[in-house]
Amino acid sequence: MSAASDVRRLHSLPIRIPERKILYRLGYKGRNAQVSDTVSEMITEQEKRLGTLLRPEALYRILNYDETNQHPVFKGAAKVALCICTIGEELERSSAALIEDNEMLRGFILDSFGSEAAEETAIQADRIIAQEARGLGLWPSKRFSPGYSIWDIREQSYMFATLPASEIGVRLTDTFMMVPRKSVSFRINFYRNREQTTRRFG
Amino acid sequence: MEQDTLLSEMTQSIIDGNRNQAEILAREAVSQGMDLNAVIEQGFVPGIQRVGDLWEQGEYFLPELITSAECMKAVMNILQPELDKANIRARSLGKVVIGTIEGDIHDIGKSLVASMLGANGFDVVDLGADVKLDRFIATAQEVEADLICVSALLTTTMLLQKTLVAHLREQGLLDRFKVMVGGAPVNQRWAQDIGAHGYAENAMTAVQAVKELLGSRLEP
């Protein structure tokens, strides 16, 4: 738990990344795409490093609607969960070092693992938050990030003012980008009625 | 080894993405006193061109492109000092200044484009990420670039691509430097709307787009 009692901190999230997701990022999109042994070996080699490079963590906070900044995207929600996740900066450093060392492909593969790991961290946090909504007798929405639809990227400032992101080593730049880059921020609205949410199976 | 055989093996080493073999052949060419521009243009460049063709045909994927580009870089690391020693300039398809725009710290996509352009015979000055608009312009003037490539990964930072083009126009430099834009939120329509000369969706199409953009300048 965080110092602020209503902020929950998740860590040691189990991250599993199917190889097909990495292959997709590497452009292997056709059914007949043949992956060379060399590339397969490089993927396996970088995957083995993830144990020491990934630090998947998340912070979230559940607010009553009237405790939020009442942005239009929260309208109709009984409560709103705000969450920031990251995989830490070790993987990014390591990927950059590989590229610097003329190991562009290894660096790109590792970076792809990082992108998928950040997404998987968000998925895990999303599941936990959705369960919590259900425990409160409410219906969780899908997760949405600042920068999508009418929720402007500048709302990142509100996210970072509401959550002590520095506790998991995430900061915001002047242009509203998160550092480490492999970080995700999102909201989930909790509704009183199932009809209000578009999340499948409520 | 016969020179023709050597050239053919150089081509194949790039197609295979075999860095060790490419480096051995480059050293062999140096030790035999071969014409190094011919080595590059008739030996190694046909390899990277073939790799591009194989990618277009769906035979090769991003890893093969990257590996072959790395081979070309390794080869040039051997040949360039020899060319410099002999005061010979390697023929270049053009000079490109590339970077990710101010306020944007995404780097890897831009680095891939830089790597592909370098492997395909362009002189590339990679300014990295979070590059101030003035630095793009100052560097382009300093190195007498043909093209400025500007990447942006966010809808907020892509707006600065428009500002860069406007600055170049205000300073009367838009005729001097071509501008190509790229990045996840960017498309051809955006490039046209802001007055950029070109747009590329990915690293390999960037090579073709730059060749087309600079084609008219490079013809004798």
Coordinates of C-alpha atoms in Angstrom, one line a residue:
Chain A
M1 CA 0.0 0.0 0.0
S2 CA 1.1 3.6 -0.6
A3 CA 1.5 6.3 1.9
A4 CA -1.8 7.8 0.9
S5 CA -4.3 5.3 2.2
D6 CA -6.6 5.4 -0.7
V7 CA -3.9 4.8 -3.3
R8 CA -3.3 1.1 -4.1
R9 CA 0.0 -0.1 -5.4
L10 CA 0.3 -3.2 -7.4
H11 CA 3.7 -4.9 -7.9
S12 CA 5.2 -8.2 -9.0
L13 CA 2.4 -8.5 -11.6
P14 CA 2.9 -11.7 -13.6
I15 CA 3.7 -10.7 -17.1
R16 CA 3.5 -13.3 -19.9
I17 CA 4.1 -12.2 -23.5
P18 CA 3.1 -14.6 -26.3
E19 CA 5.8 -14.8 -29.0
R20 CA 3.2 -14.1 -31.7
K21 CA 2.8 -10.6 -30.3
I22 CA 6.5 -9.9 -30.8
L23 CA 6.5 -11.5 -34.2
Y24 CA 3.6 -9.2 -35.2
R25 CA 5.6 -6.2 -34.1
L26 CA 8.5 -7.5 -36.2
G27 CA 6.2 -7.4 -39.2
Y28 CA 5.4 -11.2 -39.5
K29 CA 1.8 -10.7 -40.3
G30 CA 1.1 -13.2 -43.1
R31 CA 0.2 -16.8 -42.5
N32 CA 3.1 -18.0 -44.4
A33 CA 5.7 -15.7 -42.7
Q34 CA 8.8 -17.8 -42.1
V35 CA 10.8 -16.8 -39.0
S36 CA 14.5 -17.6 -39.4
D37 CA 16.3 -19.6 -36.7
T38 CA 18.5 -16.6 -36.1
V39 CA 15.5 -14.3 -35.4
S40 CA 13.8 -17.0 -33.2
E41 CA 17.0 -17.4 -31.2
M42 CA 17.3 -13.6 -30.7
I43 CA 13.7 -13.5 -29.5
T44 CA 14.3 -16.3 -27.0
E45 CA 17.6 -14.7 -25.9
Q46 CA 15.9 -11.3 -25.2
E47 CA 12.9 -13.0 -23.6
K48 CA 15.2 -14.6 -21.1
R49 CA 16.4 -11.2 -20.0
L50 CA 13.0 -10.0 -19.1
G51 CA 13.1 -11.4 -15.5
T52 CA 15.8 -8.9 -14.6
L53 CA 14.7 -6.0 -16.8
L54 CA 11.0 -5.8 -16.0
R55 CA 9.6 -4.0 -13.0
P56 CA 5.8 -4.1 -13.6
E57 CA 4.1 -1.9 -11.2
A58 CA 0.8 0.1 -11.0
L59 CA -0.8 2.7 -8.8
Y60 CA -4.5 3.4 -8.8
R61 CA -7.0 5.4 -6.9
I62 CA -10.8 5.2 -6.9
L63 CA -12.6 8.5 -6.5
N64 CA -16.2 9.4 -6.2
Y65 CA -17.4 11.3 -9.2
D66 CA -17.6 14.6 -7.2
E67 CA -14.0 14.1 -6.0
T68 CA -12.8 14.2 -9.6
N69 CA -12.2 17.3 -11.8
Q70 CA -15.6 16.4 -13.3
H71 CA -14.2 16.3 -16.8
P72 CA -17.0 15.3 -19.3
V73 CA -15.5 11.9 -19.8
F74 CA -16.4 11.0 -16.2
K75 CA -20.0 12.1 -16.6
G76 CA -22.5 9.5 -15.5
A77 CA -20.0 7.5 -13.4
A78 CA -20.6 6.8 -9.7
K79 CA -16.9 6.4 -9.2
V80 CA -13.7 6.7 -11.4
A81 CA -10.5 4.7 -11.1
L82 CA -7.3 6.4 -12.2
C83 CA -4.3 4.3 -12.8
I84 CA -0.7 4.7 -13.9
C85 CA 1.4 1.6 -14.8
T86 CA 5.0 1.1 -15.8
I87 CA 7.5 -1.6 -16.4
G88 CA 10.3 0.7 -15.1
E89 CA 13.3 2.0 -17.0
E90 CA 15.8 -0.9 -17.0
L91 CA 14.5 -2.4 -20.2
E92 CA 14.5 0.9 -22.1
R93 CA 18.1 1.5 -21.0
S94 CA 19.1 -1.9 -22.1
S95 CA 17.4 -1.6 -25.5
A96 CA 19.1 1.7 -26.1
A97 CA 22.5 0.3 -25.1
L98 CA 22.0 -2.5 -27.6
I99 CA 21.2 -0.1 -30.4
E100 CA 24.1 2.1 -29.5
D101 CA 26.3 -1.0 -29.7
N102 CA 25.2 -1.6 -33.3
E103 CA 22.8 -4.4 -32.2
M104 CA 19.8 -2.7 -33.7
L105 CA 17.7 -5.9 -34.2
R106 CA 18.3 -7.2 -30.6
G107 CA 17.5 -3.7 -29.4
F108 CA 14.3 -3.6 -31.4
I109 CA 13.2 -7.0 -30.2
L110 CA 13.8 -6.0 -26.6
D111 CA 11.9 -2.7 -27.2
S112 CA 9.0 -4.8 -28.6
F113 CA 8.9 -6.9 -25.5
G114 CA 8.9 -3.7 -23.5
S115 CA 5.9 -2.3 -25.3
E116 CA 4.0 -5.6 -24.9
A117 CA 5.0 -5.8 -21.2
A118 CA 3.7 -2.3 -20.6
E119 CA 0.4 -3.2 -22.3
E120 CA 0.2 -6.5 -20.3
T121 CA 0.8 -4.6 -17.1
A122 CA -2.1 -2.3 -17.9
I123 CA -4.3 -5.3 -18.7
Q124 CA -3.5 -6.9 -15.3
A125 CA -4.2 -3.6 -13.5
D126 CA -7.4 -3.2 -15.5
R127 CA -8.6 -6.7 -14.4
I128 CA -7.9 -6.0 -10.7
I129 CA -9.7 -2.6 -10.9
A130 CA -12.7 -4.1 -12.7
Q131 CA -13.0 -6.8 -10.0
E132 CA -12.9 -4.1 -7.4
A133 CA -15.7 -2.2 -9.2
R134 CA -17.8 -5.4 -9.2
G135 CA -17.1 -5.9 -5.5
L136 CA -18.6 -2.5 -5.0
G137 CA -21.7 -3.5 -6.9
L138 CA -20.8 -1.3 -9.9
W139 CA -20.1 -1.9 -13.6
P140 CA -16.6 -1.0 -14.9
S141 CA -16.2 0.7 -18.3
K142 CA -13.4 -0.3 -20.7
R143 CA -10.1 1.5 -19.9
F144 CA -9.3 4.8 -21.7
S145 CA -6.1 6.8 -21.8
P146 CA -5.6 10.5 -22.0
G147 CA -5.1 11.5 -25.6
Y148 CA -7.9 9.4 -26.9
S149 CA -11.3 10.8 -28.0
I150 CA -12.2 14.0 -26.1
W151 CA -9.9 13.2 -23.2
D152 CA -7.1 15.5 -24.2
I153 CA -3.5 14.4 -23.5
R154 CA -3.2 17.5 -21.3
E155 CA -5.4 15.6 -18.8
Q156 CA -2.2 13.7 -18.0
S157 CA -1.5 16.6 -15.6
Y158 CA -4.7 15.7 -13.7
M159 CA -3.7 12.1 -13.5
F160 CA -0.3 13.0 -12.2
A161 CA -1.7 15.5 -9.7
T162 CA -4.1 12.8 -8.4
L163 CA -1.6 9.9 -8.2
P164 CA 1.8 9.8 -6.6
A165 CA 3.4 8.5 -9.8
S166 CA 6.9 9.1 -8.5
E167 CA 6.4 6.3 -6.1
I168 CA 6.7 3.9 -9.0
G169 CA 9.3 6.0 -10.8
V170 CA 7.1 7.7 -13.4
R171 CA 7.2 11.3 -14.3
L172 CA 5.5 13.6 -16.8
T173 CA 7.4 15.8 -19.3
D174 CA 6.3 19.3 -20.2
T175 CA 4.7 17.8 -23.3
F176 CA 2.7 15.3 -21.2
M177 CA 4.7 12.2 -22.1
M178 CA 5.5 9.7 -19.5
V179 CA 9.0 8.7 -18.5
P180 CA 9.8 5.8 -18.6
R181 CA 8.2 5.6 -22.0
K182 CA 7.0 2.1 -21.3
S183 CA 4.2 3.4 -19.1
V184 CA 0.5 3.5 -19.5
S185 CA -2.1 5.8 -17.8
F186 CA -5.8 5.2 -17.9
R187 CA -9.2 5.6 -16.3
I188 CA -12.0 3.2 -15.7
N189 CA -15.5 4.6 -15.0
F190 CA -17.6 2.7 -12.5
Y191 CA -21.3 2.8 -13.4
R192 CA -24.4 2.0 -11.4
N193 CA -26.2 0.4 -14.4
R194 CA -24.9 -2.3 -16.7
E195 CA -26.4 -0.4 -19.7
Q196 CA -24.0 2.5 -19.1
T197 CA -20.9 0.4 -19.8
T198 CA -19.6 -0.9 -23.2
R199 CA -17.3 -3.4 -21.5
R200 CA -18.2 -6.9 -22.6
F201 CA -19.9 -9.0 -19.9
G202 CA -20.1 -5.9 -17.8
Chain B
M1 CA 39.6 -14.8 -55.5
E2 CA 38.4 -13.3 -58.8
Q3 CA 37.0 -9.8 -58.4
D4 CA 33.7 -10.7 -60.0
T5 CA 33.3 -13.6 -57.6
L6 CA 34.2 -11.3 -54.7
L7 CA 31.6 -8.7 -55.8
S8 CA 29.0 -11.4 -56.1
E9 CA 29.8 -12.8 -52.6
M10 CA 29.6 -9.3 -51.2
T11 CA 26.1 -9.0 -52.6
Q12 CA 25.1 -12.3 -51.1
S13 CA 26.5 -11.5 -47.7
I14 CA 24.2 -8.5 -47.5
I15 CA 21.2 -10.6 -48.7
D16 CA 22.0 -13.2 -46.1
G17 CA 22.6 -10.6 -43.4
N18 CA 25.9 -12.3 -42.7
R19 CA 27.9 -9.6 -40.9
N20 CA 31.1 -11.6 -40.4
Q21 CA 31.2 -12.6 -44.0
A22 CA 30.5 -9.1 -45.2
E23 CA 33.3 -7.7 -43.0
I24 CA 35.8 -10.4 -44.2
L25 CA 35.0 -9.5 -47.8
A26 CA 35.3 -5.8 -47.2
R27 CA 38.8 -6.4 -45.7
E28 CA 39.7 -8.6 -48.6
A29 CA 38.7 -5.8 -51.0
V30 CA 40.9 -3.4 -49.1
S31 CA 43.9 -5.8 -49.1
Q32 CA 43.5 -6.4 -52.8
G33 CA 43.5 -2.7 -53.5
M34 CA 40.2 -2.9 -55.3
D35 CA 38.3 0.3 -56.4
L36 CA 36.3 0.8 -53.2
N37 CA 33.6 2.8 -54.8
A38 CA 33.1 -0.1 -57.2
V39 CA 33.1 -2.5 -54.2
I40 CA 30.3 -0.5 -52.6
E41 CA 28.2 0.1 -55.7
Q42 CA 28.7 -3.2 -57.5
G43 CA 29.3 -5.4 -54.5
F44 CA 27.4 -4.4 -51.4
V45 CA 24.7 -2.0 -52.7
P46 CA 23.0 -4.5 -55.0
G47 CA 22.7 -6.7 -51.9
I48 CA 20.7 -4.1 -49.9
Q49 CA 18.7 -3.3 -53.0
R50 CA 17.8 -7.0 -53.3
V51 CA 16.8 -7.0 -49.7
G52 CA 14.4 -4.2 -50.4
D53 CA 12.9 -6.1 -53.3
L54 CA 12.5 -9.2 -51.1
W55 CA 10.7 -7.1 -48.5
E56 CA 8.4 -5.7 -51.1
Q57 CA 7.7 -9.3 -52.3
G58 CA 6.8 -10.4 -48.7
E59 CA 9.8 -12.7 -48.6
Y60 CA 11.7 -10.7 -46.1
F61 CA 10.5 -9.0 -42.9
L62 CA 11.7 -6.2 -40.6
P63 CA 14.4 -8.4 -38.9
E64 CA 16.0 -9.2 -42.3
L65 CA 16.0 -5.5 -43.2
I66 CA 17.6 -4.5 -40.0
T67 CA 20.2 -7.3 -40.1
S68 CA 21.2 -6.4 -43.7
A69 CA 21.3 -2.7 -42.8
E70 CA 23.6 -3.5 -39.9
C71 CA 25.8 -5.5 -42.3
M72 CA 26.1 -2.4 -44.6
K73 CA 27.0 -0.3 -41.6
A74 CA 29.7 -2.7 -40.5
V75 CA 31.1 -2.8 -44.1
M76 CA 31.1 1.0 -44.3
N77 CA 32.9 1.1 -41.0
I78 CA 35.7 -0.8 -42.7
L79 CA 35.7 0.9 -46.1
Q80 CA 35.1 4.6 -45.1
P81 CA 38.4 5.0 -43.3
E82 CA 40.2 3.6 -46.4
L83 CA 38.3 6.0 -48.6
D84 CA 39.2 8.9 -46.3
K85 CA 42.8 7.8 -46.3
A86 CA 42.8 7.9 -50.1
N87 CA 40.9 11.1 -50.1
I88 CA 38.1 9.5 -52.1
R89 CA 34.6 10.5 -51.5
A90 CA 32.1 7.6 -51.4
R91 CA 29.2 8.5 -53.7
S92 CA 26.2 9.5 -51.7
L93 CA 22.6 9.6 -52.7
G94 CA 22.1 12.7 -50.6
K95 CA 22.5 14.1 -47.2
V96 CA 19.7 13.7 -44.7
V97 CA 19.2 15.3 -41.3
I98 CA 16.8 13.2 -39.2
G99 CA 15.3 13.5 -35.7
T100 CA 12.3 13.2 -33.5
I101 CA 10.6 16.5 -32.9
E102 CA 10.9 18.7 -29.9
G103 CA 9.0 17.5 -26.8
D104 CA 8.8 13.9 -28.2
I105 CA 11.2 11.3 -26.7
H106 CA 10.3 8.4 -28.9
D107 CA 13.4 7.2 -30.7
I108 CA 13.3 3.7 -32.1
G109 CA 11.2 4.2 -35.2
K110 CA 13.3 7.2 -36.2
S111 CA 16.5 5.2 -35.6
L112 CA 15.2 2.4 -37.9
V113 CA 14.6 4.9 -40.7
A114 CA 18.0 6.4 -40.1
S115 CA 19.6 3.0 -40.3
M116 CA 17.8 2.1 -43.5
L117 CA 18.7 5.3 -45.2
G118 CA 22.3 4.9 -44.2
A119 CA 22.4 1.4 -45.5
N120 CA 20.9 2.5 -48.8
G121 CA 23.6 5.0 -49.5
F122 CA 22.5 8.3 -47.9
D123 CA 24.6 10.3 -45.6
V124 CA 22.6 10.5 -42.4
V125 CA 23.0 12.9 -39.5
D126 CA 20.8 11.6 -36.7
L127 CA 20.0 14.2 -34.2
G128 CA 18.2 11.8 -31.8
A129 CA 15.0 12.6 -30.0
D130 CA 13.5 15.8 -28.6
V131 CA 15.2 18.0 -31.2
K132 CA 14.5 21.7 -31.1
L133 CA 13.2 23.1 -34.4
D134 CA 16.1 25.5 -34.6
R135 CA 18.6 22.7 -34.4
F136 CA 17.0 20.9 -37.3
I137 CA 17.4 24.0 -39.4
A138 CA 20.9 24.9 -38.2
T139 CA 22.2 21.4 -38.7
A140 CA 20.7 21.2 -42.2
Q141 CA 22.4 24.5 -43.1
E142 CA 25.7 23.4 -41.5
V143 CA 25.9 20.1 -43.3
E144 CA 24.3 21.3 -46.5
A145 CA 21.6 18.7 -46.2
D146 CA 19.2 17.8 -49.0
L147 CA 16.4 16.6 -46.8
I148 CA 15.1 17.0 -43.2
C149 CA 13.2 14.0 -41.9
V150 CA 11.0 14.7 -38.9
S151 CA 9.4 12.1 -36.7
A152 CA 6.6 12.6 -34.2
L153 CA 4.8 10.0 -32.3
L154 CA 2.0 12.0 -30.6
T155 CA -0.9 14.1 -31.9
T156 CA 0.4 16.9 -29.7
T157 CA 4.0 16.8 -31.0
M158 CA 3.1 16.3 -34.6
L159 CA 1.9 19.9 -34.6
L160 CA 5.5 21.0 -34.4
Q161 CA 6.2 19.4 -37.8
K162 CA 3.8 22.0 -39.2
T163 CA 5.7 24.7 -37.2
L164 CA 9.0 23.5 -38.6
V165 CA 7.8 23.7 -42.2
A166 CA 6.4 27.2 -41.5
H167 CA 9.8 28.3 -40.1
L168 CA 11.6 27.0 -43.1
R169 CA 9.1 28.8 -45.4
E170 CA 9.5 32.0 -43.4
Q171 CA 13.3 31.8 -43.7
G172 CA 13.1 31.0 -47.4
L173 CA 14.6 27.6 -46.9
L174 CA 11.8 25.4 -48.1
D175 CA 13.2 25.3 -51.6
R176 CA 16.6 24.5 -50.3
F177 CA 15.6 21.6 -48.0
K178 CA 13.0 19.0 -48.7
V179 CA 11.0 17.9 -45.7
M180 CA 9.7 14.5 -45.0
V181 CA 7.5 13.6 -42.0
G182 CA 6.6 10.4 -40.3
G183 CA 5.3 8.8 -37.1
A184 CA 2.3 6.9 -35.8
P185 CA -0.3 9.7 -36.0
V186 CA 1.1 11.2 -39.3
N187 CA -0.2 10.4 -42.8
Q188 CA 0.0 11.6 -46.4
R189 CA -2.8 14.0 -45.9
W190 CA -1.1 15.6 -42.9
A191 CA 2.1 15.9 -44.9
Q192 CA 0.2 17.7 -47.7
D193 CA -1.7 19.9 -45.4
I194 CA 1.4 21.3 -43.6
G195 CA 3.3 21.7 -46.9
A196 CA 5.9 18.9 -46.3
H197 CA 7.3 17.4 -49.4
G198 CA 6.9 13.8 -48.4
Y199 CA 5.6 11.2 -46.0
A200 CA 6.7 7.6 -45.2
E201 CA 4.8 5.0 -43.3
N202 CA 7.7 2.9 -42.3
A203 CA 11.5 2.5 -42.6
M204 CA 11.5 0.8 -45.9
T205 CA 9.0 3.0 -47.7
A206 CA 11.0 5.9 -46.3
V207 CA 14.0 4.8 -48.4
Q208 CA 11.9 4.8 -51.6
A209 CA 10.2 8.1 -50.7
V210 CA 13.5 9.8 -50.1
K211 CA 15.0 8.4 -53.3
E212 CA 11.9 9.8 -55.2
L213 CA 12.1 13.2 -53.4
L214 CA 15.8 13.6 -54.1
G215 CA 15.8 12.0 -57.5
S216 CA 15.5 15.2 -59.4
R217 CA 18.4 16.8 -57.5
L218 CA 20.7 13.8 -57.8
E219 CA 20.4 13.3 -61.6
P220 CA 23.5 14.6 -63.4

